[in-house]
mmCIF file of C-alpha atoms in Angstrom:
data_model
loop_
_atom_site.group_PDB
_atom_site.id
_atom_site.type_symbol
_atom_site.label_atom_id
_atom_site.label_comp_id
_atom_site.label_asym_id
_atom_site.label_seq_id
_atom_site.Cartn_x
_atom_site.Cartn_y
_atom_site.Cartn_z
ATOM 1 C CA MET R 24 73.050 -149.610 -114.172
ATOM 2 C CA ALA R 25 70.015 -147.415 -113.698
ATOM 3 C CA GLY R 26 67.604 -145.471 -115.868
ATOM 4 C CA LEU R 27 64.884 -142.889 -115.426
ATOM 5 C CA THR R 28 62.276 -141.340 -117.700
ATOM 6 C CA ASP R 29 60.083 -138.340 -116.910
ATOM 7 C CA ARG R 30 57.277 -136.579 -118.776
ATOM 8 C CA GLY R 31 58.837 -133.191 -118.051
ATOM 9 C CA LEU R 32 56.904 -130.032 -117.261
ATOM 10 C CA VAL R 33 55.240 -129.225 -120.595
ATOM 11 C CA ARG R 34 54.289 -132.376 -122.506
ATOM 12 C CA SER R 35 51.017 -134.125 -121.653
ATOM 13 C CA SER R 36 52.441 -137.593 -122.344
ATOM 14 C CA ASN R 37 55.791 -139.354 -122.376
ATOM 15 C CA GLU R 38 56.949 -140.559 -125.800
ATOM 16 C CA ASP R 39 60.378 -141.689 -124.547
ATOM 17 C CA ALA R 40 61.205 -145.295 -123.728
ATOM 18 C CA PHE R 41 64.243 -147.229 -122.503
ATOM 19 C CA PHE R 42 65.419 -150.612 -121.295
ATOM 20 C CA PHE R 43 68.349 -152.673 -120.054
ATOM 21 C CA ALA R 44 68.320 -156.335 -121.065
ATOM 22 C CA HIS R 45 70.575 -159.274 -120.218
ATOM 23 C CA LEU R 46 70.665 -161.394 -123.353
ATOM 24 C CA GLY R 47 71.923 -164.432 -121.469
ATOM 25 C CA THR R 48 69.397 -164.639 -118.635
ATOM 26 C CA GLY R 49 66.476 -162.947 -120.394
ATOM 27 C CA GLU R 50 66.116 -160.336 -117.640
ATOM 28 C CA GLN R 51 64.771 -156.942 -118.686
ATOM 29 C CA TRP R 52 64.880 -153.698 -116.684
ATOM 30 C CA GLN R 53 62.686 -150.667 -117.388
ATOM 31 C CA HIS R 54 62.472 -148.803 -114.098
ATOM 32 C CA ALA R 55 64.551 -146.559 -111.869
ATOM 33 C CA ASP R 56 65.902 -149.148 -109.423
ATOM 34 C CA PRO R 57 69.564 -150.009 -110.073
ATOM 35 C CA VAL R 58 70.694 -153.426 -111.246
ATOM 36 C CA THR R 59 74.111 -155.097 -111.367
ATOM 37 C CA TRP R 60 74.762 -157.832 -113.921
ATOM 38 C CA ARG R 61 77.704 -159.946 -115.020
ATOM 39 C CA LEU R 62 77.877 -159.670 -118.784
ATOM 40 C CA GLY R 63 78.242 -163.366 -119.477
ATOM 41 C CA GLU R 64 78.778 -164.800 -122.941
ATOM 42 C CA ARG R 65 75.808 -163.098 -124.620
ATOM 43 C CA GLY R 66 76.185 -159.658 -123.061
ATOM 44 C CA VAL R 67 73.890 -156.810 -122.048
ATOM 45 C CA LEU R 68 71.924 -154.398 -124.239
ATOM 46 C CA LEU R 69 70.988 -150.805 -123.289
ATOM 47 C CA ALA R 70 68.724 -148.660 -125.430
ATOM 48 C CA VAL R 71 66.777 -145.410 -125.449
ATOM 49 C CA SER R 72 64.190 -144.138 -127.931
ATOM 50 C CA ASP R 73 62.397 -140.816 -128.416
ATOM 51 C CA GLY R 74 59.105 -141.134 -130.283
ATOM 52 C CA MET R 75 57.464 -138.635 -132.612
ATOM 53 C CA GLY R 76 54.058 -138.426 -134.250
ATOM 54 C CA GLY R 77 50.521 -137.220 -133.579
ATOM 55 C CA ALA R 78 48.109 -138.557 -130.936
ATOM 56 C CA ASN R 79 49.834 -141.439 -129.148
ATOM 57 C CA ALA R 80 51.810 -142.474 -132.236
ATOM 58 C CA GLY R 81 55.135 -141.337 -130.753
ATOM 59 C CA GLU R 82 54.670 -143.600 -127.750
ATOM 60 C CA VAL R 83 53.870 -146.491 -130.072
ATOM 61 C CA ALA R 84 56.927 -145.813 -132.252
ATOM 62 C CA SER R 85 59.435 -145.677 -129.396
ATOM 63 C CA ALA R 86 57.986 -148.733 -127.658
ATOM 64 C CA LEU R 87 57.871 -150.713 -130.902
ATOM 65 C CA SER R 88 61.421 -149.714 -131.862
ATOM 66 C CA LEU R 89 62.735 -151.069 -128.573
ATOM 67 C CA GLU R 90 60.536 -154.157 -128.647
ATOM 68 C CA LYS R 91 61.741 -155.181 -132.106
ATOM 69 C CA LEU R 92 65.369 -154.343 -131.282
ATOM 70 C CA LEU R 93 65.295 -156.586 -128.233
ATOM 71 C CA GLU R 94 63.400 -159.321 -130.045
ATOM 72 C CA GLY R 95 66.037 -159.413 -132.769
ATOM 73 C CA MET R 96 69.037 -159.286 -130.437
ATOM 74 C CA ARG R 97 67.661 -162.086 -128.268
ATOM 75 C CA GLY R 98 67.726 -164.383 -131.282
ATOM 76 C CA ARG R 99 70.901 -166.101 -132.347
ATOM 77 C CA GLY R 100 73.196 -164.203 -134.676
ATOM 78 C CA ARG R 101 74.149 -165.416 -138.118
ATOM 79 C CA PRO R 102 77.335 -167.460 -138.667
ATOM 80 C CA ARG R 103 80.486 -165.286 -138.659
ATOM 81 C CA GLU R 104 78.400 -162.180 -137.905
ATOM 82 C CA ASN R 105 80.182 -159.765 -135.553
ATOM 83 C CA ASP R 106 78.434 -157.654 -132.921
ATOM 84 C CA ALA R 107 78.310 -154.514 -135.078
ATOM 85 C CA ASP R 108 76.854 -156.332 -138.086
ATOM 86 C CA ARG R 109 74.290 -158.054 -135.897
ATOM 87 C CA LEU R 110 73.212 -154.800 -134.279
ATOM 88 C CA ARG R 111 72.998 -153.052 -137.655
ATOM 89 C CA ARG R 112 70.904 -155.821 -139.219
ATOM 90 C CA THR R 113 68.572 -155.937 -136.229
ATOM 91 C CA ILE R 114 67.993 -152.174 -136.235
ATOM 92 C CA GLU R 115 67.367 -152.124 -139.987
ATOM 93 C CA GLN R 116 64.762 -154.865 -139.570
ATOM 94 C CA ALA R 117 63.191 -153.090 -136.590
ATOM 95 C CA SER R 118 62.866 -149.866 -138.583
ATOM 96 C CA ARG R 119 61.051 -151.686 -141.374
ATOM 97 C CA GLN R 120 58.638 -153.154 -138.827
ATOM 98 C CA VAL R 121 57.953 -149.709 -137.363
ATOM 99 C CA ARG R 122 57.381 -148.381 -140.889
ATOM 100 C CA ARG R 123 54.794 -151.077 -141.565
ATOM 101 C CA ALA R 124 53.028 -150.192 -138.315
ATOM 102 C CA ALA R 125 53.053 -146.516 -139.339
ATOM 103 C CA ALA R 126 50.849 -147.359 -142.322
ATOM 104 C CA ARG R 127 47.895 -147.994 -140.018
ATOM 105 C CA PRO R 128 45.224 -145.283 -139.603
ATOM 106 C CA GLY R 129 46.129 -142.719 -136.958
ATOM 107 C CA ARG R 130 49.809 -143.579 -137.014
ATOM 108 C CA GLU R 131 50.864 -141.830 -140.207
ATOM 109 C CA GLY R 132 54.252 -140.159 -139.872
ATOM 110 C CA MET R 133 55.191 -141.789 -136.602
ATOM 111 C CA GLY R 134 58.849 -142.519 -135.986
ATOM 112 C CA ALA R 135 61.475 -142.636 -133.277
ATOM 113 C CA THR R 136 65.126 -142.119 -132.554
ATOM 114 C CA LEU R 137 67.104 -145.102 -131.323
ATOM 115 C CA THR R 138 70.453 -145.252 -129.578
ATOM 116 C CA ALA R 139 71.695 -148.594 -128.301
ATOM 117 C CA VAL R 140 74.826 -149.923 -126.613
ATOM 118 C CA TYR R 141 75.676 -153.615 -126.706
ATOM 119 C CA LEU R 142 78.127 -154.591 -123.959
ATOM 120 C CA ARG R 143 79.981 -157.854 -124.471
ATOM 121 C CA GLY R 144 83.410 -158.819 -123.211
ATOM 122 C CA SER R 145 85.548 -155.682 -122.973
ATOM 123 C CA THR R 146 83.782 -153.928 -125.861
ATOM 124 C CA ALA R 147 80.776 -151.640 -126.244
ATOM 125 C CA THR R 148 79.169 -151.514 -129.688
ATOM 126 C CA ILE R 149 77.237 -148.258 -130.087
ATOM 127 C CA ALA R 150 74.453 -147.716 -132.636
ATOM 128 C CA GLU R 151 72.472 -144.559 -133.413
ATOM 129 C CA ILE R 152 69.481 -143.467 -135.481
ATOM 130 C CA GLY R 153 68.464 -139.818 -134.935
ATOM 131 C CA ASP R 154 69.733 -137.559 -132.178
ATOM 132 C CA SER R 155 69.495 -139.409 -128.867
ATOM 133 C CA ARG R 156 73.025 -139.324 -127.512
ATOM 134 C CA ALA R 157 75.565 -141.636 -125.926
ATOM 135 C CA TYR R 158 78.360 -140.254 -123.761
ATOM 136 C CA LEU R 159 81.476 -141.829 -122.267
ATOM 137 C CA ILE R 160 82.626 -140.594 -118.866
ATOM 138 C CA ARG R 161 86.206 -141.612 -118.083
ATOM 139 C CA ARG R 162 88.853 -140.272 -115.699
ATOM 140 C CA GLY R 163 86.830 -137.135 -114.956
ATOM 141 C CA HIS R 164 86.199 -136.269 -118.610
ATOM 142 C CA ILE R 165 83.096 -136.553 -120.773
ATOM 143 C CA PHE R 166 83.064 -137.494 -124.457
ATOM 144 C CA GLN R 167 80.052 -137.508 -126.766
ATOM 145 C CA VAL R 168 80.469 -140.769 -128.685
ATOM 146 C CA THR R 169 77.497 -140.340 -131.016
ATOM 147 C CA ARG R 170 76.950 -137.573 -133.552
ATOM 148 C CA ASP R 171 73.536 -135.970 -133.858
ATOM 149 C CA GLN R 172 71.829 -136.880 -137.120
ATOM 150 C CA SER R 173 70.076 -133.532 -137.192
ATOM 151 C CA TYR R 174 69.541 -130.621 -139.549
ATOM 152 C CA VAL R 175 71.496 -128.197 -137.380
ATOM 153 C CA GLN R 176 74.433 -130.614 -137.027
ATOM 154 C CA LEU R 177 74.516 -130.816 -140.822
ATOM 155 C CA LEU R 178 74.827 -127.015 -140.950
ATOM 156 C CA VAL R 179 77.526 -127.045 -138.264
ATOM 157 C CA ASP R 180 79.514 -129.664 -140.190
ATOM 158 C CA ALA R 181 79.220 -127.533 -143.348
ATOM 159 C CA GLY R 182 80.509 -124.459 -141.517
ATOM 160 C CA LEU R 183 77.194 -122.636 -141.946
ATOM 161 C CA MET R 184 76.318 -122.501 -138.256
ATOM 162 C CA THR R 185 78.268 -122.509 -135.010
ATOM 163 C CA GLN R 186 77.625 -125.069 -132.285
ATOM 164 C CA GLU R 187 76.274 -122.292 -130.064
ATOM 165 C CA GLU R 188 73.840 -121.181 -132.790
ATOM 166 C CA ALA R 189 72.754 -124.794 -133.295
ATOM 167 C CA GLU R 190 71.908 -125.165 -129.617
ATOM 168 C CA ARG R 191 69.601 -122.117 -129.813
ATOM 169 C CA SER R 192 68.098 -122.794 -133.239
ATOM 170 C CA PRO R 193 64.318 -123.380 -133.448
ATOM 171 C CA ARG R 194 65.165 -126.128 -135.973
ATOM 172 C CA ARG R 195 67.391 -128.078 -133.599
ATOM 173 C CA ASN R 196 64.794 -130.843 -133.173
ATOM 174 C CA ILE R 197 64.672 -131.738 -136.883
ATOM 175 C CA VAL R 198 66.278 -135.157 -137.349
ATOM 176 C CA LEU R 199 67.568 -136.406 -140.699
ATOM 177 C CA GLN R 200 66.397 -139.975 -140.223
ATOM 178 C CA ALA R 201 64.256 -141.922 -137.778
ATOM 179 C CA MET R 202 63.045 -145.423 -137.145
ATOM 180 C CA GLY R 203 60.003 -146.071 -139.318
ATOM 181 C CA GLN R 204 60.139 -142.812 -141.271
ATOM 182 C CA ASP R 205 62.586 -143.888 -143.951
ATOM 183 C CA THR R 206 62.493 -146.835 -146.331
ATOM 184 C CA ASP R 207 66.057 -147.647 -145.326
ATOM 185 C CA VAL R 208 68.050 -146.306 -142.399
ATOM 186 C CA ILE R 209 71.816 -145.917 -142.169
ATOM 187 C CA VAL R 210 72.873 -147.108 -138.738
ATOM 188 C CA ALA R 211 75.820 -145.141 -137.345
ATOM 189 C CA LEU R 212 78.063 -147.637 -135.551
ATOM 190 C CA GLY R 213 81.099 -147.405 -133.309
ATOM 191 C CA ARG R 214 83.124 -149.832 -131.227
ATOM 192 C CA LEU R 215 84.545 -148.726 -127.866
ATOM 193 C CA ASP R 216 87.240 -150.521 -125.867
ATOM 194 C CA LEU R 217 85.992 -150.411 -122.285
ATOM 195 C CA ARG R 218 88.064 -149.562 -119.234
ATOM 196 C CA ARG R 219 87.358 -150.256 -115.585
ATOM 197 C CA GLY R 220 85.238 -147.507 -114.063
ATOM 198 C CA ASP R 221 83.877 -146.213 -117.373
ATOM 199 C CA ARG R 222 80.396 -144.758 -117.230
ATOM 200 C CA LEU R 223 78.179 -144.854 -120.311
ATOM 201 C CA LEU R 224 75.265 -142.427 -120.431
ATOM 202 C CA LEU R 225 72.409 -142.582 -122.936
ATOM 203 C CA CYS R 226 69.806 -139.828 -123.110
ATOM 204 C CA THR R 227 67.115 -138.220 -125.209
ATOM 205 C CA ASP R 228 67.288 -134.582 -126.276
ATOM 206 C CA GLY R 229 65.042 -133.629 -123.377
ATOM 207 C CA LEU R 230 68.237 -133.876 -121.338
ATOM 208 C CA SER R 231 71.018 -133.037 -123.798
ATOM 209 C CA GLY R 232 69.039 -130.130 -125.262
ATOM 210 C CA LEU R 233 68.911 -128.378 -121.889
ATOM 211 C CA LEU R 234 72.177 -129.370 -120.211
ATOM 212 C CA ASP R 235 75.679 -128.876 -121.549
ATOM 213 C CA ASP R 236 78.503 -131.393 -121.210
ATOM 214 C CA LYS R 237 79.882 -129.709 -118.097
ATOM 215 C CA GLN R 238 76.544 -129.979 -116.297
ATOM 216 C CA ILE R 239 76.089 -133.614 -117.323
ATOM 217 C CA LEU R 240 79.611 -134.462 -116.156
ATOM 218 C CA GLN R 241 79.052 -132.721 -112.817
ATOM 219 C CA TYR R 242 76.399 -135.279 -111.882
ATOM 220 C CA ALA R 243 77.086 -138.335 -114.043
ATOM 221 C CA GLY R 244 80.787 -138.200 -113.211
ATOM 222 C CA ALA R 245 80.344 -137.620 -109.484
ATOM 223 C CA PRO R 246 81.225 -140.488 -107.103
ATOM 224 C CA THR R 247 77.562 -141.213 -106.412
ATOM 225 C CA ARG R 248 75.346 -144.192 -107.177
ATOM 226 C CA VAL R 249 74.097 -144.322 -110.745
ATOM 227 C CA GLU R 250 70.427 -144.073 -109.750
ATOM 228 C CA ARG R 251 71.145 -140.896 -107.756
ATOM 229 C CA ALA R 252 72.976 -139.389 -110.723
ATOM 230 C CA CYS R 253 70.028 -140.168 -113.033
ATOM 231 C CA ALA R 254 67.552 -138.558 -110.634
ATOM 232 C CA ASP R 255 69.747 -135.477 -110.216
ATOM 233 C CA LEU R 256 70.118 -135.030 -113.978
ATOM 234 C CA VAL R 257 66.370 -135.295 -114.578
ATOM 235 C CA GLU R 258 65.690 -132.707 -111.875
ATOM 236 C CA LEU R 259 68.342 -130.407 -113.334
ATOM 237 C CA ALA R 260 66.721 -130.636 -116.786
ATOM 238 C CA LYS R 261 63.331 -129.848 -115.264
ATOM 239 C CA ASP R 262 64.831 -126.865 -113.443
ATOM 240 C CA ALA R 263 66.134 -125.703 -116.844
ATOM 241 C CA GLY R 264 62.603 -125.718 -118.278
ATOM 242 C CA GLY R 265 61.645 -129.362 -118.727
ATOM 243 C CA ASP R 266 60.042 -128.570 -122.084
ATOM 244 C CA ASP R 267 60.367 -132.132 -123.414
ATOM 245 C CA ASN R 268 60.280 -135.687 -122.132
ATOM 246 C CA ILE R 269 63.512 -136.524 -120.313
ATOM 247 C CA THR R 270 65.208 -139.917 -120.272
ATOM 248 C CA VAL R 271 68.654 -140.913 -119.023
ATOM 249 C CA LEU R 272 70.412 -144.266 -118.603
ATOM 250 C CA LEU R 273 73.716 -144.665 -116.785
ATOM 251 C CA ALA R 274 75.866 -147.801 -116.661
ATOM 252 C CA GLU R 275 79.193 -148.243 -114.873
ATOM 253 C CA THR R 276 81.717 -150.933 -115.800
ATOM 254 C CA ASP R 277 83.859 -152.906 -113.367
ATOM 255 C CA GLY R 278 85.635 -156.219 -113.042
ATOM 256 C CA PRO R 279 89.099 -157.779 -113.272
ATOM 257 C CA GLY R 280 88.705 -158.402 -117.004
ATOM 258 C CA LEU R 281 88.936 -154.676 -117.762
ATOM 259 C CA ARG R 282 92.099 -152.593 -117.862
ATOM 260 C CA THR R 283 92.431 -149.476 -115.734
ATOM 261 C CA ALA R 284 92.196 -146.342 -117.871
ATOM 262 C CA THR R 285 95.361 -144.326 -118.389
ATOM 263 C CA ALA R 286 95.769 -140.709 -119.460
ATOM 264 C CA GLY R 287 96.125 -141.853 -123.064
ATOM 265 C CA ASP R 288 92.840 -143.742 -123.053
ATOM 266 C CA THR R 289 90.722 -140.932 -124.459
ATOM 267 C CA ALA R 290 87.556 -141.660 -126.389
ATOM 268 C CA GLU R 291 89.397 -140.886 -129.617
ATOM 269 C CA ALA R 292 92.065 -143.467 -128.767
ATOM 270 C CA THR R 293 89.681 -146.251 -127.768
ATOM 271 C CA ILE R 294 86.713 -145.876 -130.115
ATOM 272 C CA LYS R 295 86.622 -146.959 -133.740
ATOM 273 C CA THR R 296 84.036 -145.848 -136.283
ATOM 274 C CA VAL R 297 82.489 -148.914 -137.901
ATOM 275 C CA GLN R 298 79.902 -147.160 -140.060
ATOM 276 C CA GLU R 299 79.344 -143.419 -140.371
ATOM 277 C CA TYR R 300 76.021 -141.786 -141.114
ATOM 278 C CA LYS R 301 76.337 -139.608 -144.205
ATOM 279 C CA PRO R 302 73.122 -137.878 -145.355
#
């Protein structure tokens, strides 16, 4: 696993944040050097957040969203609570804590996206608030496994805008919900059956807003080390304008406990929607 965040070429500060955390050992990773972990009984958590708000409020919102997510997931789950329910409950609680912090002077209106992946056993549980994306790269193909909770995606789903128009729209950065900005959030949840050699990529819209799936696959799917792929993707986004903060995380799965992917193991065949976001 590796991750990288960059201010980009236009913004004066970086409101993105990310981490990897091993819930069994307590280790936490927030820098570009790669790390290899055995999942163990409690698993590994990956998360990315894109803050929003005036002054430094966006930085506070993204950092606080991740802090409270990790704090909640490090605690013991409730009896008979599955991974998806635990992740949902933790994110809902974290959003309420961010909302309380947003009531302080100078932090009005602050919020953040949050996309997290909880790896345990042979399963990845994926959670999303906002429009930071998660992708699956498998057998030379790329699949977007989250759905943007954005105004333009709403128009695309209603048949009022094409995907190409959405990518060019000046309203493409409007999200329908965010951590701390809503009284209650609806956590979109999915469960993915992992295969050996899968790569999971999480990113903020500073990357996905400038690079298409083909460009992301070219680097994230190449037979290179994950930290090299992250660095290449950040540089490619900067070459494309770098008009926002850029963050990317990349994790590769391996081990005898995972099946080898076959041609039939598409994302559609191996991912199950647990809870859908419906505005």
